[in-house]
Amino acid sequence: MKPTKFETAIALLDKKNAEDPTTYQVAGYEYPKELLYAQRMTRKLLQFEPNASKALQIAARGQHVCRWQIARNEYPMDRVGYLKWRETLKKMHAQIAGEILQQVGYDDEFVKRVQKIILKKLIKKNEESQALEDTICLVFLDYYFDEFAAKHSDEKVIDILQKTWVKMSDKGHKAALELPFSEKGLALVQQAIS
């Protein structure tokens, strides 16, 4: 049976992310970092939003596509540099995802919808952009938070958690509080949101 446009788009995004030279180890296996991240995004999105549209599922899968191509150190190592880097990345992710979607035969309207979600336009007003933001935050908290917290001061971690919390919806908050945090992680989260 011929794969659908959706299946082909996901496979092509995965193929791009499989080129990531940075690897991440889980349970003794090495994975290309962004491929693993993209798969975690899909898993978490479908737990959080089981009826997620195909556009939202593609946006989640392509949210970091080819992220390694623009290094953080290409921008000043301050807050302004960080925000510029993030903005440039979002545009690149949206462009690459858009090219893949056009290649597999999606119409312009669908392509623009996916790109708008990846660019997180109208977060808090657009349900799909908000669902993507919630999923990003949940993936960070579930898979990367303890590792991040171990490398930074409690003050910095609490600051990041507070910034993360503000971006999330009430539904996202509820899902976050149901995650299996470590004892230290939970203490930091509670300090951040109290």
Coordinates of C-alpha atoms in Angstrom, one line a residue:
M1 CA 0.0 0.0 0.0
K2 CA 1.3 3.4 -1.0
P3 CA 2.1 5.7 2.0
T4 CA -0.1 8.7 2.5
K5 CA 1.1 12.3 2.1
F6 CA 1.1 12.5 5.9
E7 CA 3.3 9.4 6.4
T8 CA 5.6 10.5 3.6
A9 CA 6.0 14.0 5.2
I10 CA 6.8 12.4 8.6
A11 CA 9.3 10.0 7.1
L12 CA 11.1 12.9 5.2
L13 CA 11.2 15.0 8.4
D14 CA 12.7 12.0 10.2
K15 CA 15.2 11.4 7.4
K16 CA 16.4 15.0 7.8
N17 CA 16.6 14.7 11.6
A18 CA 18.5 11.4 11.3
E19 CA 21.4 13.4 9.8
D20 CA 22.0 15.2 13.1
P21 CA 25.7 14.6 13.9
T22 CA 24.9 15.1 17.7
T23 CA 23.8 11.9 19.4
Y24 CA 21.9 11.3 22.6
Q25 CA 22.1 8.1 24.6
V26 CA 19.0 6.4 26.0
A27 CA 19.1 3.0 27.6
G28 CA 22.5 2.3 26.1
Y29 CA 21.5 3.2 22.5
E30 CA 22.8 6.2 20.5
Y31 CA 20.2 8.2 18.7
P32 CA 20.6 11.3 16.4
K33 CA 19.6 14.0 19.0
E34 CA 16.9 15.8 16.9
L35 CA 15.4 12.6 15.6
L36 CA 14.9 11.4 19.2
Y37 CA 13.5 14.8 20.1
A38 CA 11.0 14.8 17.2
Q39 CA 9.8 11.3 18.1
R40 CA 9.3 12.4 21.7
M41 CA 7.4 15.4 20.5
T42 CA 5.0 13.2 18.6
R43 CA 4.5 10.8 21.5
K44 CA 3.9 13.6 24.0
L45 CA 1.6 15.5 21.6
L46 CA -0.6 12.4 21.2
Q47 CA -0.7 11.8 24.9
F48 CA -1.6 15.5 25.5
E49 CA -3.9 16.1 22.5
P50 CA -5.0 12.6 21.2
N51 CA -7.1 14.2 18.5
A52 CA -4.3 16.5 17.2
S53 CA -4.8 17.5 13.6
K54 CA -2.4 16.2 10.9
A55 CA -1.1 19.8 10.6
L56 CA -0.3 20.0 14.3
Q57 CA 1.3 16.5 14.2
I58 CA 3.6 17.5 11.4
A59 CA 4.4 20.8 13.1
A60 CA 5.4 18.9 16.2
R61 CA 7.6 16.4 14.3
G62 CA 9.3 19.2 12.3
Q63 CA 9.6 21.7 15.2
H64 CA 13.4 21.2 15.5
V65 CA 14.1 19.9 12.0
C66 CA 17.8 20.4 11.1
R67 CA 18.3 22.5 14.3
W68 CA 22.1 21.7 14.4
Q69 CA 22.6 23.6 11.2
I70 CA 22.6 27.0 13.0
A71 CA 24.9 26.9 16.0
R72 CA 24.0 28.9 19.2
N73 CA 27.6 30.4 19.1
E74 CA 26.9 32.1 15.8
Y75 CA 25.0 34.7 17.8
P76 CA 26.1 36.8 20.8
M77 CA 26.0 34.8 24.0
D78 CA 23.5 37.1 25.7
R79 CA 19.7 37.2 25.9
V80 CA 19.3 39.2 22.7
G81 CA 21.6 36.9 20.9
Y82 CA 19.7 33.9 22.2
L83 CA 16.3 35.3 21.1
K84 CA 17.7 36.1 17.6
W85 CA 19.1 32.6 17.3
R86 CA 15.7 31.1 18.3
E87 CA 13.8 33.3 15.8
T88 CA 16.2 32.4 13.0
L89 CA 15.8 28.7 13.9
K90 CA 12.0 28.9 13.9
K91 CA 12.0 30.4 10.4
M92 CA 14.4 27.7 9.1
H93 CA 12.3 24.9 10.7
A94 CA 9.1 26.4 9.1
Q95 CA 10.9 26.7 5.7
I96 CA 12.3 23.2 5.6
A97 CA 8.9 21.7 6.8
G98 CA 7.1 23.8 4.1
E99 CA 9.4 22.5 1.4
I100 CA 8.8 18.9 2.4
L101 CA 5.1 19.4 2.5
Q102 CA 5.1 21.0 -1.0
Q103 CA 7.3 18.1 -2.2
V104 CA 4.7 15.5 -1.1
G105 CA 1.8 17.4 -2.6
Y106 CA 0.1 19.4 0.2
D107 CA -1.6 22.6 -0.9
D108 CA -0.4 26.1 0.0
E109 CA -3.1 26.6 2.6
F110 CA -2.1 23.5 4.6
V111 CA 1.6 24.4 4.2
K112 CA 1.0 27.9 5.6
R113 CA -1.0 26.4 8.5
V114 CA 1.8 24.1 9.5
Q115 CA 4.4 26.9 9.2
K116 CA 2.2 29.2 11.3
I117 CA 2.1 26.5 14.1
I118 CA 5.9 26.0 13.9
L119 CA 6.4 29.8 14.1
K120 CA 4.1 29.7 17.1
K121 CA 2.1 32.7 15.7
L122 CA -0.6 33.9 18.0
I123 CA 0.3 31.7 20.9
K124 CA -2.5 31.9 23.6
K125 CA -4.9 32.8 20.7
N126 CA -4.3 30.0 18.2
E127 CA -5.2 26.6 19.8
E128 CA -2.7 24.6 17.7
S129 CA 0.2 27.0 18.4
Q130 CA -0.7 26.8 22.1
A131 CA -0.9 23.0 21.9
L132 CA 2.6 22.9 20.3
E133 CA 4.0 25.2 23.0
D134 CA 2.5 23.0 25.7
T135 CA 4.0 19.9 24.1
I136 CA 7.4 21.5 23.8
C137 CA 7.3 22.4 27.5
L138 CA 6.1 19.0 28.5
V139 CA 8.9 17.3 26.5
F140 CA 11.4 19.5 28.2
L141 CA 10.0 18.8 31.7
D142 CA 9.6 15.0 31.1
Y143 CA 12.8 14.2 29.2
Y144 CA 15.4 17.0 29.6
F145 CA 14.7 18.8 32.9
D146 CA 16.7 16.8 35.4
E147 CA 19.8 16.9 33.1
F148 CA 19.3 20.7 32.6
A149 CA 18.8 21.3 36.4
A150 CA 22.0 19.4 37.2
K151 CA 24.1 21.8 35.0
H152 CA 22.6 25.1 36.4
S153 CA 22.0 26.8 39.7
D154 CA 18.7 26.4 41.4
E155 CA 18.0 30.1 40.8
K156 CA 18.5 29.8 37.1
V157 CA 16.4 26.6 36.9
I158 CA 13.6 28.3 38.8
D159 CA 13.7 31.3 36.5
I160 CA 13.5 29.0 33.4
L161 CA 10.6 27.1 35.0
Q162 CA 8.7 30.3 35.6
K163 CA 9.3 31.4 32.0
T164 CA 8.2 28.0 30.8
W165 CA 5.1 28.0 33.0
V166 CA 3.9 31.4 31.7
K167 CA 3.9 30.0 28.1
M168 CA 1.7 27.1 29.0
S169 CA -2.1 26.8 29.1
D170 CA -4.1 25.6 32.2
K171 CA -4.4 22.2 30.4
G172 CA -0.6 22.2 30.0
H173 CA 0.0 23.0 33.7
K174 CA -2.3 20.1 34.7
A175 CA -0.3 17.7 32.4
A176 CA 3.0 19.0 33.7
L177 CA 2.0 18.4 37.3
E178 CA 1.2 14.8 36.5
L179 CA 4.8 14.1 35.2
P180 CA 7.0 11.8 37.2
F181 CA 9.5 14.3 38.5
S182 CA 12.5 13.4 40.6
E183 CA 12.3 14.6 44.2
K184 CA 14.7 17.5 43.5
G185 CA 12.9 18.3 40.3
L186 CA 9.5 18.4 42.0
A187 CA 10.9 20.7 44.7
L188 CA 12.2 23.1 42.1
V189 CA 8.9 23.1 40.1
Q190 CA 6.9 23.7 43.3
Q191 CA 9.2 26.7 44.2
A192 CA 8.9 28.1 40.7
I193 CA 5.1 28.0 40.6
S194 CA 4.3 28.9 44.2

